[in-house]
Short mmCIF file of C-alpha atoms in Angstrom, two decimals:
data_model
loop_
_atom_site.label_atom_id
_atom_site.label_comp_id
_atom_site.label_asym_id
_atom_site.label_seq_id
_atom_site.Cartn_x
_atom_site.Cartn_y
_atom_site.Cartn_z
CA UNK T 1 0.71 -26.34 -3.25
CA UNK T 2 3.39 -27.24 -0.95
CA UNK T 3 6.08 -25.30 -1.46
CA UNK T 4 9.28 -26.68 -4.09
CA UNK T 5 12.41 -24.83 -1.84
CA UNK T 6 14.64 -25.17 -4.72
CA UNK T 7 13.00 -24.07 -7.32
CA UNK T 8 11.94 -20.84 -4.52
CA UNK T 9 15.51 -20.75 -3.93
CA UNK T 10 16.56 -20.55 -7.76
CA UNK T 11 13.58 -17.43 -8.34
CA UNK T 12 15.24 -15.46 -5.53
CA UNK T 13 18.48 -16.39 -6.04
CA UNK T 14 17.25 -14.38 -9.53
CA UNK T 15 15.55 -12.00 -8.65
CA UNK T 16 17.58 -10.28 -6.42
CA UNK T 17 20.76 -10.43 -8.41
CA UNK T 18 22.60 -6.90 -7.46
CA UNK T 19 20.61 -5.51 -5.66
CA UNK T 20 21.35 -4.43 -1.80
CA UNK T 21 18.69 -2.39 -1.39
CA UNK T 22 16.85 -4.78 1.69
CA UNK T 23 13.59 -2.82 1.86
CA UNK T 24 13.22 -4.04 -2.21
CA UNK T 25 15.04 -7.01 -1.24
CA UNK T 26 12.41 -7.66 1.81
CA UNK T 27 9.57 -7.30 -0.68
CA UNK T 28 10.39 -9.48 -3.07
CA UNK T 29 11.20 -12.43 -0.36
CA UNK T 30 8.04 -11.73 1.38
CA UNK T 31 5.90 -11.87 -2.46
CA UNK T 32 7.84 -14.71 -3.51
CA UNK T 33 7.84 -17.28 -0.07
CA UNK T 34 3.74 -15.69 0.28
CA UNK T 35 2.77 -17.31 -3.32
CA UNK T 36 5.18 -20.38 -2.95
CA UNK T 37 2.82 -22.05 0.20
CA UNK T 38 -0.84 -22.71 0.26
CA UNK T 39 -0.33 -23.21 3.98
CA UNK T 40 0.90 -19.60 4.41
CA UNK T 41 -1.52 -16.99 6.05
CA UNK T 42 0.55 -13.87 6.60
CA UNK T 43 3.79 -13.29 5.17
CA UNK T 44 6.58 -10.43 6.32
CA UNK T 45 8.69 -8.67 7.65
CA UNK T 46 8.83 -6.80 10.61
CA UNK T 47 12.63 -3.69 11.03
CA UNK T 48 14.06 -2.89 13.70
CA UNK T 49 14.00 0.58 13.67
CA UNK T 50 15.19 1.87 16.94
CA UNK T 51 16.46 -0.10 19.97
CA UNK T 52 14.93 -3.31 20.94
CA UNK T 53 11.61 -1.68 18.63
CA UNK T 54 10.65 -3.76 15.44
CA UNK T 55 7.58 -2.43 12.55
CA UNK T 56 6.12 -3.26 10.15
CA UNK T 57 8.40 -3.98 6.90
CA UNK T 58 6.88 -5.45 2.97
CA UNK T 59 3.96 -7.85 3.22
CA UNK T 60 1.42 -9.41 1.94
CA UNK T 61 -1.46 -10.88 3.45
CA UNK T 62 -3.86 -8.60 5.50
CA UNK T 63 -2.99 -5.53 7.97
CA UNK T 64 0.08 -6.81 10.39
CA UNK T 65 0.60 -4.46 13.65
CA UNK T 66 3.23 -1.66 13.22
CA UNK T 67 4.51 -1.28 16.47
CA UNK T 68 6.25 -4.59 17.93
CA UNK T 69 8.65 -4.41 20.69
CA UNK T 70 11.37 -7.24 21.37
CA UNK T 71 10.41 -7.75 24.68
CA UNK T 72 5.98 -9.04 23.15
CA UNK T 73 4.64 -11.90 20.63
CA UNK T 74 6.57 -14.06 18.59
CA UNK T 75 8.37 -11.82 16.51
CA UNK T 76 9.54 -10.62 19.51
CA UNK T 77 10.74 -13.44 20.68
CA UNK T 78 12.97 -13.98 17.58
CA UNK T 79 14.97 -10.79 17.34
CA UNK T 80 15.08 -11.01 20.87
CA UNK T 81 16.71 -14.45 20.91
CA UNK T 82 17.66 -14.24 17.90
CA UNK T 83 16.30 -17.27 17.77
CA UNK T 84 13.55 -19.32 14.88
CA UNK T 85 10.59 -19.44 16.63
CA UNK T 86 8.54 -22.77 15.52
CA UNK T 87 5.14 -21.48 16.80
CA UNK T 88 2.40 -24.86 17.01
CA UNK T 89 -0.61 -23.24 18.15
CA UNK T 90 -0.05 -19.04 18.91
CA UNK T 91 -3.13 -19.12 21.38
CA UNK T 92 -0.55 -21.07 23.96
CA UNK T 93 2.39 -18.79 23.64
CA UNK T 94 2.53 -16.55 25.83
CA UNK T 95 2.41 -12.74 25.36
CA UNK T 96 2.11 -14.00 21.67
CA UNK T 97 0.15 -10.73 19.79
CA UNK T 98 -3.27 -11.89 17.93
CA UNK T 99 -2.87 -9.05 14.88
CA UNK T 100 -4.80 -11.93 13.09
CA UNK T 101 -7.75 -13.19 14.50
CA UNK T 102 -7.16 -15.92 12.13
CA UNK T 103 -3.50 -16.99 13.10
CA UNK T 104 -3.12 -20.42 14.01
CA UNK T 105 -0.18 -20.81 13.82
CA UNK T 106 3.44 -18.76 13.39
CA UNK T 107 6.93 -19.19 11.95
CA UNK T 108 9.54 -16.85 13.46
CA UNK T 109 12.80 -15.89 11.47
CA UNK T 110 15.48 -13.65 12.70
CA UNK T 111 17.16 -11.81 9.28
CA UNK T 112 20.96 -10.36 9.56
CA UNK T 113 22.72 -8.63 7.17
CA UNK T 114 26.21 -9.32 5.86
CA UNK T 115 27.98 -8.04 9.37
CA UNK T 116 25.95 -10.51 11.36
CA UNK T 117 24.07 -7.15 12.93
CA UNK T 118 20.20 -8.12 13.21
CA UNK T 119 17.33 -6.57 10.80
CA UNK T 120 14.74 -7.59 11.40
CA UNK T 121 12.63 -10.94 11.24
CA UNK T 122 11.11 -12.53 8.61
CA UNK T 123 7.11 -13.15 9.98
CA UNK T 124 4.56 -16.85 8.10
CA UNK T 125 1.77 -16.84 10.30
CA UNK T 126 -1.29 -19.58 9.06
CA UNK T 127 -5.14 -19.99 9.14
CA UNK T 128 -3.60 -23.89 10.44
CA UNK T 129 -2.71 -24.68 13.45
CA UNK T 130 0.79 -26.94 13.95
CA UNK T 131 2.32 -26.64 9.87
CA UNK T 132 4.39 -25.64 10.24
CA UNK T 133 8.22 -27.79 10.53
CA UNK T 134 11.99 -27.98 11.17
CA UNK T 135 12.39 -28.38 6.71
CA UNK T 136 10.81 -25.12 6.81
CA UNK T 137 13.42 -23.50 9.31
CA UNK T 138 16.15 -24.43 7.07
CA UNK T 139 15.40 -23.59 4.25
CA UNK T 140 13.68 -20.63 5.10
CA UNK T 141 16.60 -19.67 6.97
CA UNK T 142 19.43 -20.24 4.69
CA UNK T 143 17.05 -18.45 2.06
CA UNK T 144 17.40 -15.24 4.42
CA UNK T 145 21.53 -15.68 4.48
CA UNK T 146 21.34 -16.17 0.85
CA UNK T 147 19.48 -12.71 0.21
CA UNK T 148 20.09 -10.54 3.74
CA UNK T 149 24.29 -11.75 4.78
CA UNK T 150 25.69 -11.63 1.18
#
């Protein structure tokens, strides 16, 4: 099953309307996105909890890494650069942190609040190589803006 982004945006907008707690929003987004597409093997957030440091937030799937410094891995790169990381083959990514050996490709997007302050990253892993597209990037970035930058 492939995600229908139009339906996903409507569902998440309805579920999060009026909510401003970041963790509650993260939990809802992680759940809905994870169950919207068979490609998504692990879906979740890493929250900025200290300077240059991410800690695990709400997620769906197997265990995740508990702590990721901005200096390491795909999540760290997204936090450090403020840019989406679309990685077709995690084994070819310098400094990749293997939280799960099944991960083959990864998409990580920075998450900002209404003040444009980085609050975390949204990480989606797949057990399939080269599975994410620019369409995924654009639609998920739009979704994150709607939910967290209001």
